CSV table of C-alpha atoms in Angstrom, one decimal:
chain,number,residue,atom,x,y,z
A,1,UNK,CA,33.3,-20.7,16.6
A,2,UNK,CA,33.3,-23.9,14.6
A,3,UNK,CA,31.8,-25.9,17.6
A,4,UNK,CA,29.0,-23.3,18.0
A,5,UNK,CA,28.1,-23.6,14.3
A,6,UNK,CA,28.1,-27.4,14.5
A,7,UNK,CA,25.9,-27.2,17.6
A,8,UNK,CA,23.4,-24.9,15.8
A,9,UNK,CA,23.2,-27.1,12.7
A,10,UNK,CA,22.7,-30.2,14.9
A,11,UNK,CA,19.9,-28.6,16.8
A,12,UNK,CA,18.3,-27.2,13.7
A,13,UNK,CA,18.5,-30.6,11.9
A,14,UNK,CA,17.0,-32.4,14.9
A,15,UNK,CA,14.2,-29.8,15.1
A,16,UNK,CA,13.1,-30.1,11.5
A,17,UNK,CA,13.4,-33.9,11.5
A,18,UNK,CA,11.2,-34.1,14.6
A,19,UNK,CA,8.5,-31.7,13.3
A,20,UNK,CA,8.2,-32.9,9.7
A,21,UNK,CA,6.2,-36.0,10.6
A,22,UNK,CA,2.6,-36.0,9.2
A,23,UNK,CA,1.0,-35.7,12.6
A,24,UNK,CA,3.3,-32.8,13.5
A,25,UNK,CA,2.5,-31.1,10.2
A,26,UNK,CA,-1.1,-30.9,11.2
A,27,UNK,CA,-0.1,-29.6,14.7
A,28,UNK,CA,2.1,-26.9,13.1
A,29,UNK,CA,-0.8,-25.8,10.9
A,30,UNK,CA,-3.1,-25.6,14.0
A,31,UNK,CA,-0.4,-23.6,15.8
A,32,UNK,CA,0.0,-21.3,12.8
A,33,UNK,CA,-3.7,-20.6,12.9
A,34,UNK,CA,-3.7,-19.9,16.6
A,35,UNK,CA,-0.9,-17.4,16.2
A,36,UNK,CA,-2.1,-15.8,13.0
A,37,UNK,CA,-5.8,-15.2,13.8
A,38,UNK,CA,-5.3,-12.9,16.8
A,39,UNK,CA,-2.7,-11.0,14.8
A,40,UNK,CA,-5.1,-10.5,11.9
A,41,UNK,CA,-7.9,-9.4,14.2
A,42,UNK,CA,-5.6,-6.9,16.0
A,43,UNK,CA,-4.2,-5.5,12.8
A,44,UNK,CA,-7.7,-4.9,11.3
A,45,UNK,CA,-9.5,-3.9,14.5
A,46,UNK,CA,-10.5,-0.5,13.1
A,47,UNK,CA,-12.7,-2.1,10.5
A,48,UNK,CA,-16.3,-3.5,10.8
A,49,UNK,CA,-16.4,-7.1,12.1
A,50,UNK,CA,-17.6,-8.6,8.7
A,51,UNK,CA,-14.5,-7.0,7.0
A,52,UNK,CA,-12.3,-8.4,9.7
A,53,UNK,CA,-13.8,-11.8,9.3
A,54,UNK,CA,-13.4,-11.8,5.5
A,55,UNK,CA,-9.7,-10.6,5.8
A,56,UNK,CA,-9.0,-13.3,8.4
A,57,UNK,CA,-10.4,-16.0,6.1
A,58,UNK,CA,-8.5,-14.9,3.0
A,59,UNK,CA,-5.2,-14.4,4.8
A,60,UNK,CA,-5.5,-17.7,6.8
A,61,UNK,CA,-6.3,-19.7,3.6
A,62,UNK,CA,-3.3,-18.3,1.8
A,63,UNK,CA,-1.1,-18.7,4.9
A,64,UNK,CA,-2.1,-22.3,5.6
A,65,UNK,CA,-1.7,-23.3,1.9
A,66,UNK,CA,1.8,-21.9,1.7
A,67,UNK,CA,2.8,-23.3,5.1
A,68,UNK,CA,1.6,-26.8,4.1
A,69,UNK,CA,3.4,-26.6,0.8
A,70,UNK,CA,6.6,-25.3,2.5
A,71,UNK,CA,6.6,-28.2,5.0
A,72,UNK,CA,6.1,-30.7,2.2
A,73,UNK,CA,9.0,-29.3,0.2
A,74,UNK,CA,11.2,-29.2,3.3
A,75,UNK,CA,10.4,-32.8,4.0
A,76,UNK,CA,11.2,-33.8,0.4
A,77,UNK,CA,14.5,-31.9,0.4
A,78,UNK,CA,15.5,-33.5,3.7
A,79,UNK,CA,15.3,-36.9,2.1
A,80,UNK,CA,16.6,-35.8,-1.3
A,81,UNK,CA,19.2,-33.1,-0.5
A,82,UNK,CA,20.6,-31.2,-3.5
A,83,UNK,CA,17.6,-32.0,-5.7
A,84,UNK,CA,18.1,-29.4,-8.4
A,85,UNK,CA,14.4,-28.9,-9.2
A,86,UNK,CA,13.5,-28.3,-5.6
A,87,UNK,CA,16.3,-25.9,-5.2
A,88,UNK,CA,15.3,-24.0,-8.4
A,89,UNK,CA,11.7,-23.9,-7.3
A,90,UNK,CA,12.6,-22.5,-3.8
A,91,UNK,CA,14.8,-19.8,-5.3
A,92,UNK,CA,12.1,-18.8,-7.8
A,93,UNK,CA,9.5,-18.6,-5.0
A,94,UNK,CA,11.9,-16.6,-2.7
A,95,UNK,CA,12.7,-14.1,-5.4
A,96,UNK,CA,9.0,-13.8,-6.3
A,97,UNK,CA,8.2,-13.1,-2.6
A,98,UNK,CA,10.9,-10.4,-2.5
A,99,UNK,CA,9.5,-8.9,-5.7
A,100,UNK,CA,5.9,-9.1,-4.6
A,101,UNK,CA,6.6,-7.2,-1.4
A,102,UNK,CA,8.7,-4.6,-3.3
A,103,UNK,CA,11.8,-5.3,-1.3
A,104,UNK,CA,13.9,-5.4,-4.5
A,105,UNK,CA,12.8,-1.8,-5.3
A,106,UNK,CA,15.3,-0.7,-2.6
A,107,UNK,CA,19.0,-0.9,-3.1
A,108,UNK,CA,19.4,-2.8,0.2
A,109,UNK,CA,17.0,-5.4,-1.1
A,110,UNK,CA,19.1,-5.9,-4.2
A,111,UNK,CA,22.3,-6.2,-2.2
A,112,UNK,CA,20.6,-8.7,0.1
A,113,UNK,CA,19.5,-10.8,-2.9
A,114,UNK,CA,23.1,-10.7,-4.3
A,115,UNK,CA,24.5,-11.9,-1.0
A,116,UNK,CA,21.9,-14.6,-0.7
A,117,UNK,CA,22.7,-16.0,-4.2
A,118,UNK,CA,26.4,-15.9,-3.5
A,119,UNK,CA,26.0,-17.8,-0.2
A,120,UNK,CA,23.7,-20.4,-1.8
A,121,UNK,CA,26.1,-20.9,-4.7
A,122,UNK,CA,29.0,-21.4,-2.2
A,123,UNK,CA,27.0,-24.0,-0.1
A,124,UNK,CA,25.9,-25.8,-3.3
A,125,UNK,CA,29.3,-26.0,-4.8
A,126,UNK,CA,30.9,-27.3,-1.6
A,127,UNK,CA,27.8,-29.6,-1.0
A,128,UNK,CA,27.5,-28.7,2.6
A,129,UNK,CA,24.4,-30.8,3.3
A,130,UNK,CA,23.2,-29.4,6.7
A,131,UNK,CA,23.5,-25.8,5.7
A,132,UNK,CA,21.8,-26.4,2.3
A,133,UNK,CA,18.8,-27.8,4.2
A,134,UNK,CA,18.7,-24.9,6.6
A,135,UNK,CA,19.0,-22.4,3.8
A,136,UNK,CA,16.1,-24.0,1.9
A,137,UNK,CA,13.9,-24.1,5.1
A,138,UNK,CA,14.8,-20.4,5.8
A,139,UNK,CA,13.9,-19.3,2.3
A,140,UNK,CA,10.5,-21.1,2.4
A,141,UNK,CA,9.7,-19.7,5.9
A,142,UNK,CA,10.6,-16.2,4.8
A,143,UNK,CA,8.6,-16.6,1.5
A,144,UNK,CA,5.6,-17.8,3.5
A,145,UNK,CA,5.7,-14.8,5.8
A,146,UNK,CA,6.1,-12.3,2.9
A,147,UNK,CA,3.4,-13.7,0.7
A,148,UNK,CA,0.9,-14.2,3.5
A,149,UNK,CA,1.5,-10.6,4.6
A,150,UNK,CA,1.1,-9.4,1.0
A,151,UNK,CA,-2.2,-11.3,0.8
A,152,UNK,CA,-3.4,-9.6,4.0
A,153,UNK,CA,-2.3,-6.2,2.6
A,154,UNK,CA,-4.1,-6.9,-0.7
A,155,UNK,CA,-7.3,-7.9,1.1
A,156,UNK,CA,-7.0,-4.8,3.3
A,157,UNK,CA,-6.7,-2.6,0.2
A,158,UNK,CA,-9.8,-4.2,-1.3
A,159,UNK,CA,-11.8,-3.9,2.0
A,160,UNK,CA,-10.8,-0.3,2.4
A,161,UNK,CA,-11.9,0.5,-1.1
A,162,UNK,CA,-15.2,-1.2,-0.7
A,163,UNK,CA,-15.7,0.3,2.8
A,164,UNK,CA,-15.5,3.8,1.4
A,165,UNK,CA,-17.1,3.1,-2.0
A,166,UNK,CA,-20.3,1.6,-0.7
A,167,UNK,CA,-20.9,4.3,1.9
A,168,UNK,CA,-22.7,6.9,-0.1
A,169,UNK,CA,-24.1,4.9,-3.0
A,170,UNK,CA,-23.0,7.4,-5.6
A,171,UNK,CA,-24.3,7.0,-9.1
A,172,UNK,CA,-20.9,7.1,-10.8
A,173,UNK,CA,-20.3,9.2,-13.9
A,174,UNK,CA,-17.6,9.0,-16.5
A,175,UNK,CA,-15.0,11.5,-15.2
A,176,UNK,CA,-12.2,10.5,-17.6
A,177,UNK,CA,-13.2,13.3,-20.1
A,178,UNK,CA,-10.3,15.7,-19.3
A,179,UNK,CA,-9.3,18.0,-22.1
A,180,UNK,CA,-5.7,19.3,-22.1
A,181,UNK,CA,-4.0,22.1,-24.2
A,182,UNK,CA,-0.4,22.4,-25.1
A,183,UNK,CA,0.2,24.8,-22.1
A,184,UNK,CA,-0.8,22.1,-19.6
A,185,UNK,CA,-4.3,23.5,-19.0
A,186,UNK,CA,-6.9,20.8,-18.0
A,187,UNK,CA,-10.6,21.1,-18.2
A,188,UNK,CA,-13.4,18.6,-17.3
A,189,UNK,CA,-16.8,19.5,-18.6
A,190,UNK,CA,-18.6,17.1,-16.3
A,191,UNK,CA,-17.1,18.6,-13.2
A,192,UNK,CA,-17.0,22.2,-14.5
A,193,UNK,CA,-13.4,22.3,-13.2
A,194,UNK,CA,-10.2,23.4,-14.8
A,195,UNK,CA,-6.6,23.9,-13.6
A,196,UNK,CA,-3.1,24.3,-14.9
A,197,UNK,CA,-0.7,21.4,-14.3
A,198,UNK,CA,2.2,22.7,-12.2
A,199,UNK,CA,5.8,22.2,-13.5
A,200,UNK,CA,7.1,18.7,-12.6
A,201,UNK,CA,3.7,17.2,-12.0
A,202,UNK,CA,1.9,14.5,-13.9
A,203,UNK,CA,-1.9,13.9,-14.2
A,204,UNK,CA,-3.6,10.5,-13.9
A,205,UNK,CA,-7.2,10.0,-15.1
A,206,UNK,CA,-9.4,7.7,-13.0
A,207,UNK,CA,-9.0,4.9,-15.5
A,208,UNK,CA,-5.2,5.0,-15.0
A,209,UNK,CA,-5.3,4.6,-11.2
A,210,UNK,CA,-5.1,1.5,-9.0
A,211,UNK,CA,-7.7,0.5,-6.5
A,212,UNK,CA,-5.5,1.8,-3.7
A,213,UNK,CA,-5.3,5.2,-5.4
A,214,UNK,CA,-9.0,5.3,-5.8
A,215,UNK,CA,-9.8,4.6,-2.2
A,216,UNK,CA,-11.9,7.4,-0.7
A,217,UNK,CA,-15.4,8.3,0.2
A,218,UNK,CA,-16.3,10.0,-3.1
A,219,UNK,CA,-15.8,9.0,-6.7
A,220,UNK,CA,-12.2,9.6,-7.9
A,221,UNK,CA,-12.0,12.2,-10.6
A,222,UNK,CA,-8.2,12.4,-11.1
A,223,UNK,CA,-4.8,12.7,-9.4
A,224,UNK,CA,-1.9,15.0,-9.7
A,225,UNK,CA,1.5,13.6,-8.6
A,226,UNK,CA,5.1,14.4,-8.7
A,227,UNK,CA,6.0,11.2,-10.5
A,228,UNK,CA,5.0,9.7,-13.8
A,229,UNK,CA,4.9,6.2,-12.5
A,230,UNK,CA,4.2,6.4,-8.7
A,231,UNK,CA,0.9,8.1,-8.0
A,232,UNK,CA,1.7,7.9,-4.2
A,233,UNK,CA,4.8,10.0,-4.4
A,234,UNK,CA,4.1,13.4,-2.9
A,235,UNK,CA,3.3,16.2,-3.3
A,236,UNK,CA,0.1,14.9,-4.8
A,237,UNK,CA,-3.5,15.9,-5.1
A,238,UNK,CA,-6.4,13.4,-5.3
A,239,UNK,CA,-9.7,14.9,-6.6
A,240,UNK,CA,-12.9,13.3,-5.3
A,241,UNK,CA,-16.4,14.1,-6.6
A,242,UNK,CA,-19.6,14.2,-4.6
A,243,UNK,CA,-22.9,15.0,-6.5
A,244,UNK,CA,-25.2,17.7,-5.3
A,245,UNK,CA,-27.9,15.3,-4.1
A,246,UNK,CA,-25.7,13.9,-1.4
A,247,UNK,CA,-25.5,17.2,0.4
A,248,UNK,CA,-21.9,16.4,1.5
A,249,UNK,CA,-20.9,18.7,4.4
A,250,UNK,CA,-17.8,19.7,6.4
A,251,UNK,CA,-18.4,17.3,9.3
A,252,UNK,CA,-18.7,14.4,6.9
A,253,UNK,CA,-15.5,15.4,5.2
A,254,UNK,CA,-13.7,15.5,8.5
A,255,UNK,CA,-15.2,12.1,9.6
A,256,UNK,CA,-14.3,10.4,6.3
A,257,UNK,CA,-10.7,11.7,6.2
A,258,UNK,CA,-10.1,10.8,9.8
A,259,UNK,CA,-11.2,7.2,9.0
A,260,UNK,CA,-8.9,7.2,6.0
A,261,UNK,CA,-6.0,8.2,8.3
A,262,UNK,CA,-6.8,5.5,10.8
A,263,UNK,CA,-6.5,2.9,8.0
A,264,UNK,CA,-3.1,4.3,7.0
A,265,UNK,CA,-1.9,4.0,10.6
A,266,UNK,CA,-3.3,0.5,10.9
A,267,UNK,CA,-1.4,-0.5,7.8
A,268,UNK,CA,1.8,0.7,9.3
A,269,UNK,CA,2.3,3.4,6.6
A,270,UNK,CA,2.2,6.5,8.9
A,271,UNK,CA,2.3,7.4,12.6
A,272,UNK,CA,2.4,10.4,15.0
A,273,UNK,CA,-0.6,12.3,13.5
A,274,UNK,CA,-0.9,15.8,14.7
A,275,UNK,CA,-3.7,18.2,13.7
A,276,UNK,CA,-2.5,21.7,12.6
A,277,UNK,CA,-4.4,25.0,12.0
A,278,UNK,CA,-3.9,26.9,8.8
A,279,UNK,CA,-6.0,29.4,6.7
A,280,UNK,CA,-6.3,28.8,3.0
A,281,UNK,CA,-5.9,31.9,0.7
A,282,UNK,CA,-8.1,30.8,-2.2
A,283,UNK,CA,-11.7,32.2,-2.0
A,284,UNK,CA,-13.3,29.1,-3.4
A,285,UNK,CA,-12.4,27.0,-0.3
A,286,UNK,CA,-15.5,26.0,1.8
A,287,UNK,CA,-13.4,24.3,4.5
A,288,UNK,CA,-10.1,22.6,5.0
A,289,UNK,CA,-8.3,20.6,7.6
A,290,UNK,CA,-4.7,19.3,7.7
A,291,UNK,CA,-2.5,17.1,9.9
A,292,UNK,CA,1.3,16.4,10.1
A,293,UNK,CA,2.4,12.8,10.2
A,294,UNK,CA,5.6,10.7,10.2
A,295,UNK,CA,5.9,8.7,7.0
A,296,UNK,CA,7.3,5.2,7.8
A,297,UNK,CA,7.6,4.2,4.2
A,298,UNK,CA,9.7,7.3,3.3
A,299,UNK,CA,11.2,8.2,6.7
A,300,UNK,CA,10.3,11.9,7.1
A,301,UNK,CA,7.6,14.2,8.5
A,302,UNK,CA,5.0,15.4,6.0
A,303,UNK,CA,1.6,16.9,5.8
A,304,UNK,CA,-1.8,15.7,4.6
A,305,UNK,CA,-5.4,16.9,4.6
A,306,UNK,CA,-8.2,18.1,2.5
A,307,UNK,CA,-9.8,21.2,0.9
A,308,UNK,CA,-13.6,21.1,0.2
A,309,UNK,CA,-14.9,23.2,-2.6
A,310,UNK,CA,-18.2,23.6,-4.5
A,311,UNK,CA,-18.6,23.7,-8.3
A,312,UNK,CA,-21.1,25.9,-10.2
A,313,UNK,CA,-23.4,22.7,-10.4
A,314,UNK,CA,-23.4,22.7,-6.6
A,315,UNK,CA,-21.5,19.5,-6.6
A,316,UNK,CA,-18.7,19.1,-4.0
A,317,UNK,CA,-15.0,18.3,-4.7
A,318,UNK,CA,-12.7,17.1,-2.0
A,319,UNK,CA,-9.1,17.8,-2.8
A,320,UNK,CA,-6.9,15.3,-0.8
A,321,UNK,CA,-3.5,16.9,-0.6
A,322,UNK,CA,-0.3,15.3,0.8
A,323,UNK,CA,2.9,17.2,0.6
A,324,UNK,CA,6.3,17.9,2.2
A,325,UNK,CA,6.5,20.3,5.1
A,326,UNK,CA,7.5,23.8,4.0
A,327,UNK,CA,8.6,26.1,6.8
A,328,UNK,CA,6.7,29.4,6.8
A,329,UNK,CA,4.5,28.3,3.9
A,330,UNK,CA,0.9,27.1,3.8
A,331,UNK,CA,1.7,24.7,0.9
A,332,UNK,CA,4.8,23.9,-1.0
A,333,UNK,CA,5.3,25.6,-4.4
A,334,UNK,CA,3.7,23.0,-6.7
A,335,UNK,CA,0.5,22.8,-4.6
A,336,UNK,CA,0.3,26.6,-4.4
A,337,UNK,CA,0.6,26.8,-8.2
A,338,UNK,CA,-2.2,24.2,-8.6
A,339,UNK,CA,-4.6,25.9,-6.2
A,340,UNK,CA,-4.0,29.4,-7.7
A,341,UNK,CA,-4.9,28.0,-11.2
A,342,UNK,CA,-8.1,26.3,-10.2
A,343,UNK,CA,-11.2,27.7,-12.0
A,344,UNK,CA,-14.8,26.8,-12.3
A,345,UNK,CA,-17.3,27.1,-15.2
A,346,UNK,CA,-15.1,29.2,-17.5
A,347,UNK,CA,-13.5,26.5,-19.5
A,348,UNK,CA,-9.9,26.8,-20.6
A,349,UNK,CA,-8.1,30.0,-20.2
A,350,UNK,CA,-6.7,31.6,-23.3
A,351,UNK,CA,-3.0,31.4,-24.0
């Protein structure tokens, strides 16, 4: 076992020594570009070409910068092993990359960080030079991959938001004017829409939502979620507004929502989408369509879709609903309570 470890460290040391020369650094950056660009194009192939081009440029710039900086730091550390400021900087960057990609949110991520710190401390105290170099190089390479991926993800969120936002050229209104009573009844005068917030749910005004939460074909009017800090935790309902002059119809709703699902699949959030048939009970529903899917972020099967309704002003509202699967039920209890409490043009109900 000891001989195998010595062999690995000698090969690794020789590899980095050979490929940290200035000319080789340039070659590595070119190689990085040749590998990254096809991946970016494949990952974003569902978007228009100008969005793909912009995403590739942003992600490539971030990736090349971090790669060059990583190679420079590795080269410095190879010549000044156990330099405390380099080690501290690498640890900070590595922890930042873990935090940025939300790995530390999960218990496994915290355990991994604890083991990493313990191993690094052990190597540093014993001053095992070769393993210290390998650990620094591994941390920088991992940080590079995580931060570059986050940059791609952030650019993708922005592109998806702009792709939907610019489609209908909606003259946006201030839809933050929600009035709420002590018994959790909500009313929006601009929308002529009211509802009772179900037990366990929280309501977010448009001004409280992130760009990702606002992504949709219409103007976001609010969001009900089963969490006071995570608007993506389902069951949730996103309310999108379409003014009367757009003439928003059923076929457009289906097209827009299908495009939204494609983006979720391309991001690696969901898979195995299957259309299902169900009949809504509420009389105000113009049309609806739902799909089951497998959630890769929260490993389970769930359901998502939309309900299209019309207000007394002849505006349209698209209710994007994502919820857990309930056997034998059209919707789970919280969603049923919300839909049964929806009202139009009659302000708040009396207590």
